[in-house]
Amino acid sequence: MADKDWFKSSDPIAWCRGCGNFGILNAWKEAFAGLGLRPEQILMVSGIGQAAKLPHYLLCNTFNGLHGRALPAASGAGIVNPGLVVIAEGGDGDGYAEGGNHFIHAMRRNVDMTYAVHDNQIYGLTKGQASPTSEESMVTGSTPRGNPLKPERPLALAVASDCSFVARGFAGEKDQLVDLMKKAVTNKGFSLLEILQPCVSFNKVNTFDWYRERVYDLAGEDHDPADRAAAFEKALEWGERIPTGVIYTSERETHAEYTGLDGREPLCGRPPREASSIEKLYPVFR
């Protein structure tokens, strides 16, 4: 039987006391154990940021790449080694700003993997600048007169892109979050799990209490995740009521299916080809 302690790392954690990331870290351990996974079966890929530090604090295969570039690395790993449980992890700045282009096309490609985005509506690692999801008029280190931009709505973008699984959790509701993590990982195709993650140091507006007064679980509502129009409406809902749970699901061919890779020997299992010299090509470029 799997144990969540299998995934416990001995590395010291460099998050602020009370950070919402702790709840997400603990939820992943429980989700992995609940799925019966072992550390060697998991690859977690991240970019740069406080959320992107999470793989450092888990005992499993990890890869820490460039800012906003977790998705191409994770997609490549999943394509060549479909036996791995591949998860990309990052924040709203890392994923929706620097990584926004990769985000859109990863959903289109539909590689079988999960993307967990910790949304704290701020850049935490660099001490509190406005992010793509910061509220309009929000005062931050980079917007001292108030944020002039309207916030991005990534879940609505995901529904518009026909992402195969779209869900939102809250770092303060661990049981629901664990369940959503397990559903995201076991979904066939690209799964987006956005996690509302309060930043206790640089976002004094969207706090744990602020979210607790507003979040509600779609599991208790008359919501059909297969209804794209209804899902789009829920993805845009924000303010006094904020929906959590599974927002949208779509049965689509995965990358492995439409490229013909499904059922073939994965690239990671094939013997390497013998290297050949490229010197014969030199005259062509002279």
PDB file of C-alpha atoms in Angstrom:
ATOM      1  CA  MET A   1       0.000   0.000   0.000  1.00  0.00           C
ATOM      2  CA  ALA A   2       1.347   3.428  -0.952  1.00  0.00           C
ATOM      3  CA  ASP A   3       2.331   5.842   1.808  1.00  0.00           C
ATOM      4  CA  LYS A   4       2.427   9.637   1.522  1.00  0.00           C
ATOM      5  CA  ASP A   5       5.692   9.638   3.507  1.00  0.00           C
ATOM      6  CA  TRP A   6       7.373   7.995   0.504  1.00  0.00           C
ATOM      7  CA  PHE A   7       7.244  11.409  -1.181  1.00  0.00           C
ATOM      8  CA  LYS A   8       8.702  13.396   1.711  1.00  0.00           C
ATOM      9  CA  SER A   9      11.933  15.222   0.854  1.00  0.00           C
ATOM     10  CA  SER A  10      14.595  16.150   3.406  1.00  0.00           C
ATOM     11  CA  ASP A  11      15.344  19.483   1.682  1.00  0.00           C
ATOM     12  CA  PRO A  12      14.584  22.616   3.758  1.00  0.00           C
ATOM     13  CA  ILE A  13      11.481  24.492   2.563  1.00  0.00           C
ATOM     14  CA  ALA A  14      11.976  28.155   1.602  1.00  0.00           C
ATOM     15  CA  TRP A  15       8.362  29.348   1.698  1.00  0.00           C
ATOM     16  CA  CYS A  16       6.931  31.926   4.089  1.00  0.00           C
ATOM     17  CA  ARG A  17       5.172  30.627   7.188  1.00  0.00           C
ATOM     18  CA  GLY A  18       1.485  30.149   6.374  1.00  0.00           C
ATOM     19  CA  CYS A  19       2.020  30.068   2.592  1.00  0.00           C
ATOM     20  CA  GLY A  20      -0.753  28.391   0.620  1.00  0.00           C
ATOM     21  CA  ASN A  21       1.865  26.257  -1.118  1.00  0.00           C
ATOM     22  CA  PHE A  22       2.182  24.045   1.968  1.00  0.00           C
ATOM     23  CA  GLY A  23      -1.398  22.847   1.551  1.00  0.00           C
ATOM     24  CA  ILE A  24      -0.759  22.052  -2.105  1.00  0.00           C
ATOM     25  CA  LEU A  25       2.428  20.136  -1.287  1.00  0.00           C
ATOM     26  CA  ASN A  26       0.652  18.013   1.314  1.00  0.00           C
ATOM     27  CA  ALA A  27      -2.278  17.422  -1.024  1.00  0.00           C
ATOM     28  CA  TRP A  28       0.033  16.069  -3.736  1.00  0.00           C
ATOM     29  CA  LYS A  29       1.551  13.580  -1.293  1.00  0.00           C
ATOM     30  CA  GLU A  30      -1.908  12.321  -0.347  1.00  0.00           C
ATOM     31  CA  ALA A  31      -3.032  12.206  -3.977  1.00  0.00           C
ATOM     32  CA  PHE A  32      -0.004  10.161  -5.048  1.00  0.00           C
ATOM     33  CA  ALA A  33      -0.492   7.749  -2.164  1.00  0.00           C
ATOM     34  CA  GLY A  34      -4.208   7.503  -2.913  1.00  0.00           C
ATOM     35  CA  LEU A  35      -3.428   6.572  -6.519  1.00  0.00           C
ATOM     36  CA  GLY A  36      -0.999   3.883  -5.368  1.00  0.00           C
ATOM     37  CA  LEU A  37       1.954   5.559  -7.070  1.00  0.00           C
ATOM     38  CA  ARG A  38       5.620   5.231  -6.205  1.00  0.00           C
ATOM     39  CA  PRO A  39       8.185   8.074  -6.456  1.00  0.00           C
ATOM     40  CA  GLU A  40       9.945   6.530  -9.462  1.00  0.00           C
ATOM     41  CA  GLN A  41       6.683   6.541 -11.465  1.00  0.00           C
ATOM     42  CA  ILE A  42       6.284  10.328 -11.292  1.00  0.00           C
ATOM     43  CA  LEU A  43       8.013  13.170 -13.131  1.00  0.00           C
ATOM     44  CA  MET A  44       7.300  16.702 -11.918  1.00  0.00           C
ATOM     45  CA  VAL A  45       8.543  19.558 -14.107  1.00  0.00           C
ATOM     46  CA  SER A  46       8.628  23.235 -13.149  1.00  0.00           C
ATOM     47  CA  GLY A  47       9.909  26.622 -14.266  1.00  0.00           C
ATOM     48  CA  ILE A  48      10.785  29.514 -11.951  1.00  0.00           C
ATOM     49  CA  GLY A  49       8.875  30.954  -8.997  1.00  0.00           C
ATOM     50  CA  GLN A  50       7.639  30.088  -5.518  1.00  0.00           C
ATOM     51  CA  ALA A  51       5.173  27.550  -6.904  1.00  0.00           C
ATOM     52  CA  ALA A  52       7.901  26.133  -9.142  1.00  0.00           C
ATOM     53  CA  LYS A  53       9.892  25.252  -6.030  1.00  0.00           C
ATOM     54  CA  LEU A  54       7.344  22.578  -5.101  1.00  0.00           C
ATOM     55  CA  PRO A  55       9.131  19.710  -6.904  1.00  0.00           C
ATOM     56  CA  HIS A  56      12.217  20.457  -4.771  1.00  0.00           C
ATOM     57  CA  TYR A  57      10.223  19.374  -1.732  1.00  0.00           C
ATOM     58  CA  LEU A  58       8.903  16.103  -3.152  1.00  0.00           C
ATOM     59  CA  LEU A  59      10.754  12.822  -3.442  1.00  0.00           C
ATOM     60  CA  CYS A  60      10.167  11.851  -7.082  1.00  0.00           C
ATOM     61  CA  ASN A  61      11.740  12.483 -10.488  1.00  0.00           C
ATOM     62  CA  THR A  62      11.974  16.242 -11.068  1.00  0.00           C
ATOM     63  CA  PHE A  63      13.198  18.684 -13.691  1.00  0.00           C
ATOM     64  CA  ASN A  64      13.566  22.416 -13.020  1.00  0.00           C
ATOM     65  CA  GLY A  65      13.724  24.401 -16.248  1.00  0.00           C
ATOM     66  CA  LEU A  66      13.418  27.979 -17.482  1.00  0.00           C
ATOM     67  CA  HIS A  67      10.834  30.574 -16.489  1.00  0.00           C
ATOM     68  CA  GLY A  68       7.566  29.788 -18.247  1.00  0.00           C
ATOM     69  CA  ARG A  69       9.010  26.785 -20.094  1.00  0.00           C
ATOM     70  CA  ALA A  70       7.830  23.862 -17.970  1.00  0.00           C
ATOM     71  CA  LEU A  71       5.196  22.699 -20.459  1.00  0.00           C
ATOM     72  CA  PRO A  72       7.417  21.947 -23.490  1.00  0.00           C
ATOM     73  CA  ALA A  73       9.843  19.992 -21.310  1.00  0.00           C
ATOM     74  CA  ALA A  74       7.022  18.093 -19.616  1.00  0.00           C
ATOM     75  CA  SER A  75       5.289  17.419 -22.941  1.00  0.00           C
ATOM     76  CA  GLY A  76       8.483  16.018 -24.442  1.00  0.00           C
ATOM     77  CA  ALA A  77       9.059  13.743 -21.475  1.00  0.00           C
ATOM     78  CA  GLY A  78       5.495  12.464 -21.635  1.00  0.00           C
ATOM     79  CA  ILE A  79       5.686  11.783 -25.367  1.00  0.00           C
ATOM     80  CA  VAL A  80       8.902   9.728 -25.222  1.00  0.00           C
ATOM     81  CA  ASN A  81       8.021   7.962 -21.952  1.00  0.00           C
ATOM     82  CA  PRO A  82       4.236   7.501 -21.717  1.00  0.00           C
ATOM     83  CA  GLY A  83       4.666   5.208 -18.725  1.00  0.00           C
ATOM     84  CA  LEU A  84       5.520   8.196 -16.528  1.00  0.00           C
ATOM     85  CA  VAL A  85       2.937  10.216 -14.635  1.00  0.00           C
ATOM     86  CA  VAL A  86       3.952  13.679 -15.878  1.00  0.00           C
ATOM     87  CA  ILE A  87       2.982  16.821 -13.982  1.00  0.00           C
ATOM     88  CA  ALA A  88       4.021  20.400 -14.718  1.00  0.00           C
ATOM     89  CA  GLU A  89       3.872  22.762 -11.758  1.00  0.00           C
ATOM     90  CA  GLY A  90       4.064  26.552 -11.650  1.00  0.00           C
ATOM     91  CA  GLY A  91       2.477  29.849 -10.704  1.00  0.00           C
ATOM     92  CA  ASP A  92       0.200  32.318 -12.456  1.00  0.00           C
ATOM     93  CA  GLY A  93       3.123  34.501 -13.552  1.00  0.00           C
ATOM     94  CA  ASP A  94       5.254  31.568 -14.681  1.00  0.00           C
ATOM     95  CA  GLY A  95       2.400  29.857 -16.500  1.00  0.00           C
ATOM     96  CA  TYR A  96       0.122  32.591 -17.800  1.00  0.00           C
ATOM     97  CA  ALA A  97       2.657  35.360 -18.597  1.00  0.00           C
ATOM     98  CA  GLU A  98       6.081  33.994 -19.632  1.00  0.00           C
ATOM     99  CA  GLY A  99       4.505  30.616 -20.387  1.00  0.00           C
ATOM    100  CA  GLY A 100       1.254  31.836 -21.908  1.00  0.00           C
ATOM    101  CA  ASN A 101       2.108  30.752 -25.448  1.00  0.00           C
ATOM    102  CA  HIS A 102       3.073  27.245 -24.307  1.00  0.00           C
ATOM    103  CA  PHE A 103      -0.117  27.059 -22.213  1.00  0.00           C
ATOM    104  CA  ILE A 104      -2.384  27.619 -25.222  1.00  0.00           C
ATOM    105  CA  HIS A 105      -0.660  25.144 -27.532  1.00  0.00           C
ATOM    106  CA  ALA A 106      -0.185  22.452 -24.879  1.00  0.00           C
ATOM    107  CA  MET A 107      -3.968  22.337 -24.523  1.00  0.00           C
ATOM    108  CA  ARG A 108      -4.336  22.048 -28.296  1.00  0.00           C
ATOM    109  CA  ARG A 109      -1.791  19.209 -28.543  1.00  0.00           C
ATOM    110  CA  ASN A 110      -3.496  17.275 -25.733  1.00  0.00           C
ATOM    111  CA  VAL A 111      -0.460  15.365 -24.472  1.00  0.00           C
ATOM    112  CA  ASP A 112      -1.438  13.077 -21.597  1.00  0.00           C
ATOM    113  CA  MET A 113      -0.184  15.118 -18.617  1.00  0.00           C
ATOM    114  CA  THR A 114      -1.339  17.428 -15.823  1.00  0.00           C
ATOM    115  CA  TYR A 115      -0.627  21.141 -15.409  1.00  0.00           C
ATOM    116  CA  ALA A 116      -1.107  22.452 -11.864  1.00  0.00           C
ATOM    117  CA  VAL A 117      -1.056  26.250 -11.629  1.00  0.00           C
ATOM    118  CA  HIS A 118      -0.860  27.921  -8.213  1.00  0.00           C
ATOM    119  CA  ASP A 119      -2.773  31.180  -8.666  1.00  0.00           C
ATOM    120  CA  ASN A 120      -1.910  33.735  -5.970  1.00  0.00           C
ATOM    121  CA  GLN A 121      -2.535  36.744  -8.251  1.00  0.00           C
ATOM    122  CA  ILE A 122       0.952  38.123  -7.598  1.00  0.00           C
ATOM    123  CA  TYR A 123       4.631  37.510  -8.376  1.00  0.00           C
ATOM    124  CA  GLY A 124       5.851  36.176  -5.023  1.00  0.00           C
ATOM    125  CA  LEU A 125       9.468  35.250  -5.733  1.00  0.00           C
ATOM    126  CA  THR A 126      10.320  38.766  -6.932  1.00  0.00           C
ATOM    127  CA  LYS A 127       8.544  40.440  -4.007  1.00  0.00           C
ATOM    128  CA  GLY A 128       5.074  41.362  -5.160  1.00  0.00           C
ATOM    129  CA  GLN A 129       4.532  42.619  -8.705  1.00  0.00           C
ATOM    130  CA  ALA A 130       1.216  42.416 -10.576  1.00  0.00           C
ATOM    131  CA  SER A 131       0.637  39.137 -12.428  1.00  0.00           C
ATOM    132  CA  PRO A 132      -1.748  38.301 -15.306  1.00  0.00           C
ATOM    133  CA  THR A 133      -4.470  37.374 -12.779  1.00  0.00           C
ATOM    134  CA  SER A 134      -4.070  40.389 -10.458  1.00  0.00           C
ATOM    135  CA  GLU A 135      -7.331  42.255  -9.928  1.00  0.00           C
ATOM    136  CA  GLU A 136      -7.925  45.537 -11.741  1.00  0.00           C
ATOM    137  CA  SER A 137      -6.892  48.508  -9.533  1.00  0.00           C
ATOM    138  CA  MET A 138      -4.818  46.236  -7.269  1.00  0.00           C
ATOM    139  CA  VAL A 139      -1.885  48.115  -5.742  1.00  0.00           C
ATOM    140  CA  THR A 140       1.375  46.163  -6.071  1.00  0.00           C
ATOM    141  CA  GLY A 141       5.090  46.882  -6.265  1.00  0.00           C
ATOM    142  CA  SER A 142       4.844  47.340 -10.037  1.00  0.00           C
ATOM    143  CA  THR A 143       1.440  49.102 -10.002  1.00  0.00           C
ATOM    144  CA  PRO A 144       1.650  51.679  -7.166  1.00  0.00           C
ATOM    145  CA  ARG A 145      -1.304  53.613  -8.629  1.00  0.00           C
ATOM    146  CA  GLY A 146      -3.362  50.476  -9.104  1.00  0.00           C
ATOM    147  CA  ASN A 147      -3.295  47.801 -11.790  1.00  0.00           C
ATOM    148  CA  PRO A 148      -4.702  49.354 -15.002  1.00  0.00           C
ATOM    149  CA  LEU A 149      -5.343  45.967 -16.635  1.00  0.00           C
ATOM    150  CA  LYS A 150      -8.258  43.588 -16.322  1.00  0.00           C
ATOM    151  CA  PRO A 151      -7.255  40.115 -15.070  1.00  0.00           C
ATOM    152  CA  GLU A 152      -6.813  37.207 -17.425  1.00  0.00           C
ATOM    153  CA  ARG A 153      -9.354  34.391 -17.050  1.00  0.00           C
ATOM    154  CA  PRO A 154      -7.248  31.285 -17.791  1.00  0.00           C
ATOM    155  CA  LEU A 155     -10.024  28.769 -17.167  1.00  0.00           C
ATOM    156  CA  ALA A 156     -12.213  30.474 -19.759  1.00  0.00           C
ATOM    157  CA  LEU A 157      -9.282  30.305 -22.185  1.00  0.00           C
ATOM    158  CA  ALA A 158      -8.965  26.594 -21.396  1.00  0.00           C
ATOM    159  CA  VAL A 159     -12.647  25.940 -22.104  1.00  0.00           C
ATOM    160  CA  ALA A 160     -12.397  27.942 -25.342  1.00  0.00           C
ATOM    161  CA  SER A 161      -9.379  25.785 -26.291  1.00  0.00           C
ATOM    162  CA  ASP A 162     -11.397  22.598 -25.645  1.00  0.00           C
ATOM    163  CA  CYS A 163      -8.946  21.459 -22.959  1.00  0.00           C
ATOM    164  CA  SER A 164      -9.800  17.876 -22.037  1.00  0.00           C
ATOM    165  CA  PHE A 165     -10.030  18.526 -18.260  1.00  0.00           C
ATOM    166  CA  VAL A 166     -10.422  21.890 -16.512  1.00  0.00           C
ATOM    167  CA  ALA A 167     -10.760  22.194 -12.746  1.00  0.00           C
ATOM    168  CA  ARG A 168     -10.134  24.630  -9.916  1.00  0.00           C
ATOM    169  CA  GLY A 169      -9.219  23.874  -6.319  1.00  0.00           C
ATOM    170  CA  PHE A 170      -8.388  25.903  -3.220  1.00  0.00           C
ATOM    171  CA  ALA A 171      -5.301  25.407  -1.055  1.00  0.00           C
ATOM    172  CA  GLY A 172      -7.498  25.761   2.038  1.00  0.00           C
ATOM    173  CA  GLU A 173      -9.762  22.813   1.087  1.00  0.00           C
ATOM    174  CA  LYS A 174      -7.389  19.854   1.129  1.00  0.00           C
ATOM    175  CA  ASP A 175      -9.885  17.003   0.757  1.00  0.00           C
ATOM    176  CA  GLN A 176     -11.449  18.501  -2.360  1.00  0.00           C
ATOM    177  CA  LEU A 177      -8.006  19.383  -3.727  1.00  0.00           C
ATOM    178  CA  VAL A 178      -6.713  15.819  -3.287  1.00  0.00           C
ATOM    179  CA  ASP A 179      -9.756  14.507  -5.150  1.00  0.00           C
ATOM    180  CA  LEU A 180      -9.236  16.983  -8.006  1.00  0.00           C
ATOM    181  CA  MET A 181      -5.553  16.078  -8.235  1.00  0.00           C
ATOM    182  CA  LYS A 182      -6.411  12.402  -8.591  1.00  0.00           C
ATOM    183  CA  LYS A 183      -9.001  13.159 -11.272  1.00  0.00           C
ATOM    184  CA  ALA A 184      -6.551  15.357 -13.176  1.00  0.00           C
ATOM    185  CA  VAL A 185      -3.788  12.741 -13.112  1.00  0.00           C
ATOM    186  CA  THR A 186      -6.067   9.896 -14.218  1.00  0.00           C
ATOM    187  CA  ASN A 187      -7.746  11.919 -16.973  1.00  0.00           C
ATOM    188  CA  LYS A 188      -6.754  10.845 -20.477  1.00  0.00           C
ATOM    189  CA  GLY A 189      -5.233  13.924 -22.106  1.00  0.00           C
ATOM    190  CA  PHE A 190      -4.081  17.368 -20.974  1.00  0.00           C
ATOM    191  CA  SER A 191      -5.485  18.324 -17.575  1.00  0.00           C
ATOM    192  CA  LEU A 192      -5.474  21.864 -16.192  1.00  0.00           C
ATOM    193  CA  LEU A 193      -5.841  22.187 -12.435  1.00  0.00           C
ATOM    194  CA  GLU A 194      -5.809  25.779 -11.229  1.00  0.00           C
ATOM    195  CA  ILE A 195      -5.303  26.109  -7.472  1.00  0.00           C
ATOM    196  CA  LEU A 196      -6.253  29.270  -5.583  1.00  0.00           C
ATOM    197  CA  GLN A 197      -3.189  29.799  -3.398  1.00  0.00           C
ATOM    198  CA  PRO A 198      -3.114  32.766  -0.993  1.00  0.00           C
ATOM    199  CA  CYS A 199       0.204  34.624  -0.744  1.00  0.00           C
ATOM    200  CA  VAL A 200       0.480  35.694   2.890  1.00  0.00           C
ATOM    201  CA  SER A 201       3.347  38.141   2.283  1.00  0.00           C
ATOM    202  CA  PHE A 202       2.510  40.153  -0.835  1.00  0.00           C
ATOM    203  CA  ASN A 203      -1.238  39.790  -1.441  1.00  0.00           C
ATOM    204  CA  LYS A 204      -3.218  41.136   1.490  1.00  0.00           C
ATOM    205  CA  VAL A 205      -6.479  41.181  -0.478  1.00  0.00           C
ATOM    206  CA  ASN A 206      -7.027  37.600  -1.678  1.00  0.00           C
ATOM    207  CA  THR A 207      -6.437  35.927   1.685  1.00  0.00           C
ATOM    208  CA  PHE A 208      -7.563  32.546   3.028  1.00  0.00           C
ATOM    209  CA  ASP A 209     -10.561  34.236   4.683  1.00  0.00           C
ATOM    210  CA  TRP A 210     -11.385  36.144   1.487  1.00  0.00           C
ATOM    211  CA  TYR A 211     -11.554  32.891  -0.466  1.00  0.00           C
ATOM    212  CA  ARG A 212     -13.441  30.952   2.213  1.00  0.00           C
ATOM    213  CA  GLU A 213     -16.237  33.536   2.052  1.00  0.00           C
ATOM    214  CA  ARG A 214     -16.567  33.084  -1.711  1.00  0.00           C
ATOM    215  CA  VAL A 215     -15.608  29.605  -2.960  1.00  0.00           C
ATOM    216  CA  TYR A 216     -18.276  26.978  -3.531  1.00  0.00           C
ATOM    217  CA  ASP A 217     -18.033  23.410  -4.834  1.00  0.00           C
ATOM    218  CA  LEU A 218     -19.675  22.667  -8.171  1.00  0.00           C
ATOM    219  CA  ALA A 219     -20.219  19.093  -6.980  1.00  0.00           C
ATOM    220  CA  GLY A 220     -23.135  20.430  -4.949  1.00  0.00           C
ATOM    221  CA  GLU A 221     -24.608  22.327  -7.896  1.00  0.00           C
ATOM    222  CA  ASP A 222     -26.523  21.278 -10.996  1.00  0.00           C
ATOM    223  CA  HIS A 223     -23.490  21.589 -13.273  1.00  0.00           C
ATOM    224  CA  ASP A 224     -22.653  19.344 -16.225  1.00  0.00           C
ATOM    225  CA  PRO A 225     -18.900  19.551 -17.033  1.00  0.00           C
ATOM    226  CA  ALA A 226     -19.603  18.241 -20.542  1.00  0.00           C
ATOM    227  CA  ASP A 227     -21.788  21.289 -21.293  1.00  0.00           C
ATOM    228  CA  ARG A 228     -19.276  23.662 -22.866  1.00  0.00           C
ATOM    229  CA  ALA A 229     -21.496  26.752 -22.717  1.00  0.00           C
ATOM    230  CA  ALA A 230     -22.253  26.185 -19.031  1.00  0.00           C
ATOM    231  CA  ALA A 231     -18.571  25.527 -18.341  1.00  0.00           C
ATOM    232  CA  PHE A 232     -17.588  28.770 -20.055  1.00  0.00           C
ATOM    233  CA  GLU A 233     -20.063  30.651 -17.878  1.00  0.00           C
ATOM    234  CA  LYS A 234     -18.613  29.085 -14.715  1.00  0.00           C
ATOM    235  CA  ALA A 235     -15.049  29.753 -15.879  1.00  0.00           C
ATOM    236  CA  LEU A 236     -15.889  33.466 -16.102  1.00  0.00           C
ATOM    237  CA  GLU A 237     -17.649  33.602 -12.739  1.00  0.00           C
ATOM    238  CA  TRP A 238     -15.607  35.593 -10.217  1.00  0.00           C
ATOM    239  CA  GLY A 239     -16.245  37.985  -7.354  1.00  0.00           C
ATOM    240  CA  GLU A 240     -18.822  37.273  -4.663  1.00  0.00           C
ATOM    241  CA  ARG A 241     -18.986  33.609  -5.725  1.00  0.00           C
ATOM    242  CA  ILE A 242     -16.042  31.614  -7.074  1.00  0.00           C
ATOM    243  CA  PRO A 243     -16.675  28.074  -8.369  1.00  0.00           C
ATOM    244  CA  THR A 244     -14.319  25.215  -7.540  1.00  0.00           C
ATOM    245  CA  GLY A 245     -14.373  21.603  -8.682  1.00  0.00           C
ATOM    246  CA  VAL A 246     -14.497  20.102 -12.178  1.00  0.00           C
ATOM    247  CA  ILE A 247     -15.553  22.853 -14.576  1.00  0.00           C
ATOM    248  CA  TYR A 248     -15.138  21.215 -17.990  1.00  0.00           C
ATOM    249  CA  THR A 249     -14.363  17.841 -19.540  1.00  0.00           C
ATOM    250  CA  SER A 250     -13.984  16.944 -23.203  1.00  0.00           C
ATOM    251  CA  GLU A 251     -13.269  13.556 -24.755  1.00  0.00           C
ATOM    252  CA  ARG A 252     -10.620  14.157 -27.403  1.00  0.00           C
ATOM    253  CA  GLU A 253      -7.919  12.169 -29.127  1.00  0.00           C
ATOM    254  CA  THR A 254      -4.641  12.443 -27.273  1.00  0.00           C
ATOM    255  CA  HIS A 255      -1.341  13.338 -28.923  1.00  0.00           C
ATOM    256  CA  ALA A 256      -0.299   9.676 -28.825  1.00  0.00           C
ATOM    257  CA  GLU A 257      -3.517   8.611 -30.573  1.00  0.00           C
ATOM    258  CA  TYR A 258      -3.631  11.101 -33.426  1.00  0.00           C
ATOM    259  CA  THR A 259       0.111  10.781 -34.162  1.00  0.00           C
ATOM    260  CA  GLY A 260      -0.005   6.993 -34.220  1.00  0.00           C
ATOM    261  CA  LEU A 261       2.383   6.637 -31.267  1.00  0.00           C
ATOM    262  CA  ASP A 262      -0.189   4.854 -29.125  1.00  0.00           C
ATOM    263  CA  GLY A 263       0.620   1.141 -28.946  1.00  0.00           C
ATOM    264  CA  ARG A 264       4.099   1.516 -30.451  1.00  0.00           C
ATOM    265  CA  GLU A 265       7.286   0.959 -28.498  1.00  0.00           C
ATOM    266  CA  PRO A 266       7.994   4.241 -26.688  1.00  0.00           C
ATOM    267  CA  LEU A 267      11.113   6.104 -27.667  1.00  0.00           C
ATOM    268  CA  CYS A 268      12.602   5.649 -24.200  1.00  0.00           C
ATOM    269  CA  GLY A 269      12.543   1.876 -24.693  1.00  0.00           C
ATOM    270  CA  ARG A 270      14.270   1.816 -28.074  1.00  0.00           C
ATOM    271  CA  PRO A 271      18.023   1.260 -28.378  1.00  0.00           C
ATOM    272  CA  PRO A 272      19.985   4.404 -29.278  1.00  0.00           C
ATOM    273  CA  ARG A 273      21.053   4.679 -32.894  1.00  0.00           C
ATOM    274  CA  GLU A 274      24.741   4.596 -33.630  1.00  0.00           C
ATOM    275  CA  ALA A 275      26.087   8.115 -33.963  1.00  0.00           C
ATOM    276  CA  SER A 276      27.443   9.138 -37.351  1.00  0.00           C
ATOM    277  CA  SER A 277      29.781  11.965 -38.274  1.00  0.00           C
ATOM    278  CA  ILE A 278      28.311  15.156 -39.723  1.00  0.00           C
ATOM    279  CA  GLU A 279      31.606  16.229 -41.296  1.00  0.00           C
ATOM    280  CA  LYS A 280      30.308  15.242 -44.734  1.00  0.00           C
ATOM    281  CA  LEU A 281      27.764  18.071 -44.436  1.00  0.00           C
ATOM    282  CA  TYR A 282      30.370  20.777 -43.842  1.00  0.00           C
ATOM    283  CA  PRO A 283      31.008  21.520 -47.567  1.00  0.00           C
ATOM    284  CA  VAL A 284      27.300  22.224 -48.078  1.00  0.00           C
ATOM    285  CA  PHE A 285      27.456  25.178 -45.697  1.00  0.00           C
ATOM    286  CA  ARG A 286      30.818  26.569 -46.811  1.00  0.00           C
TER     287      ARG A 286
END
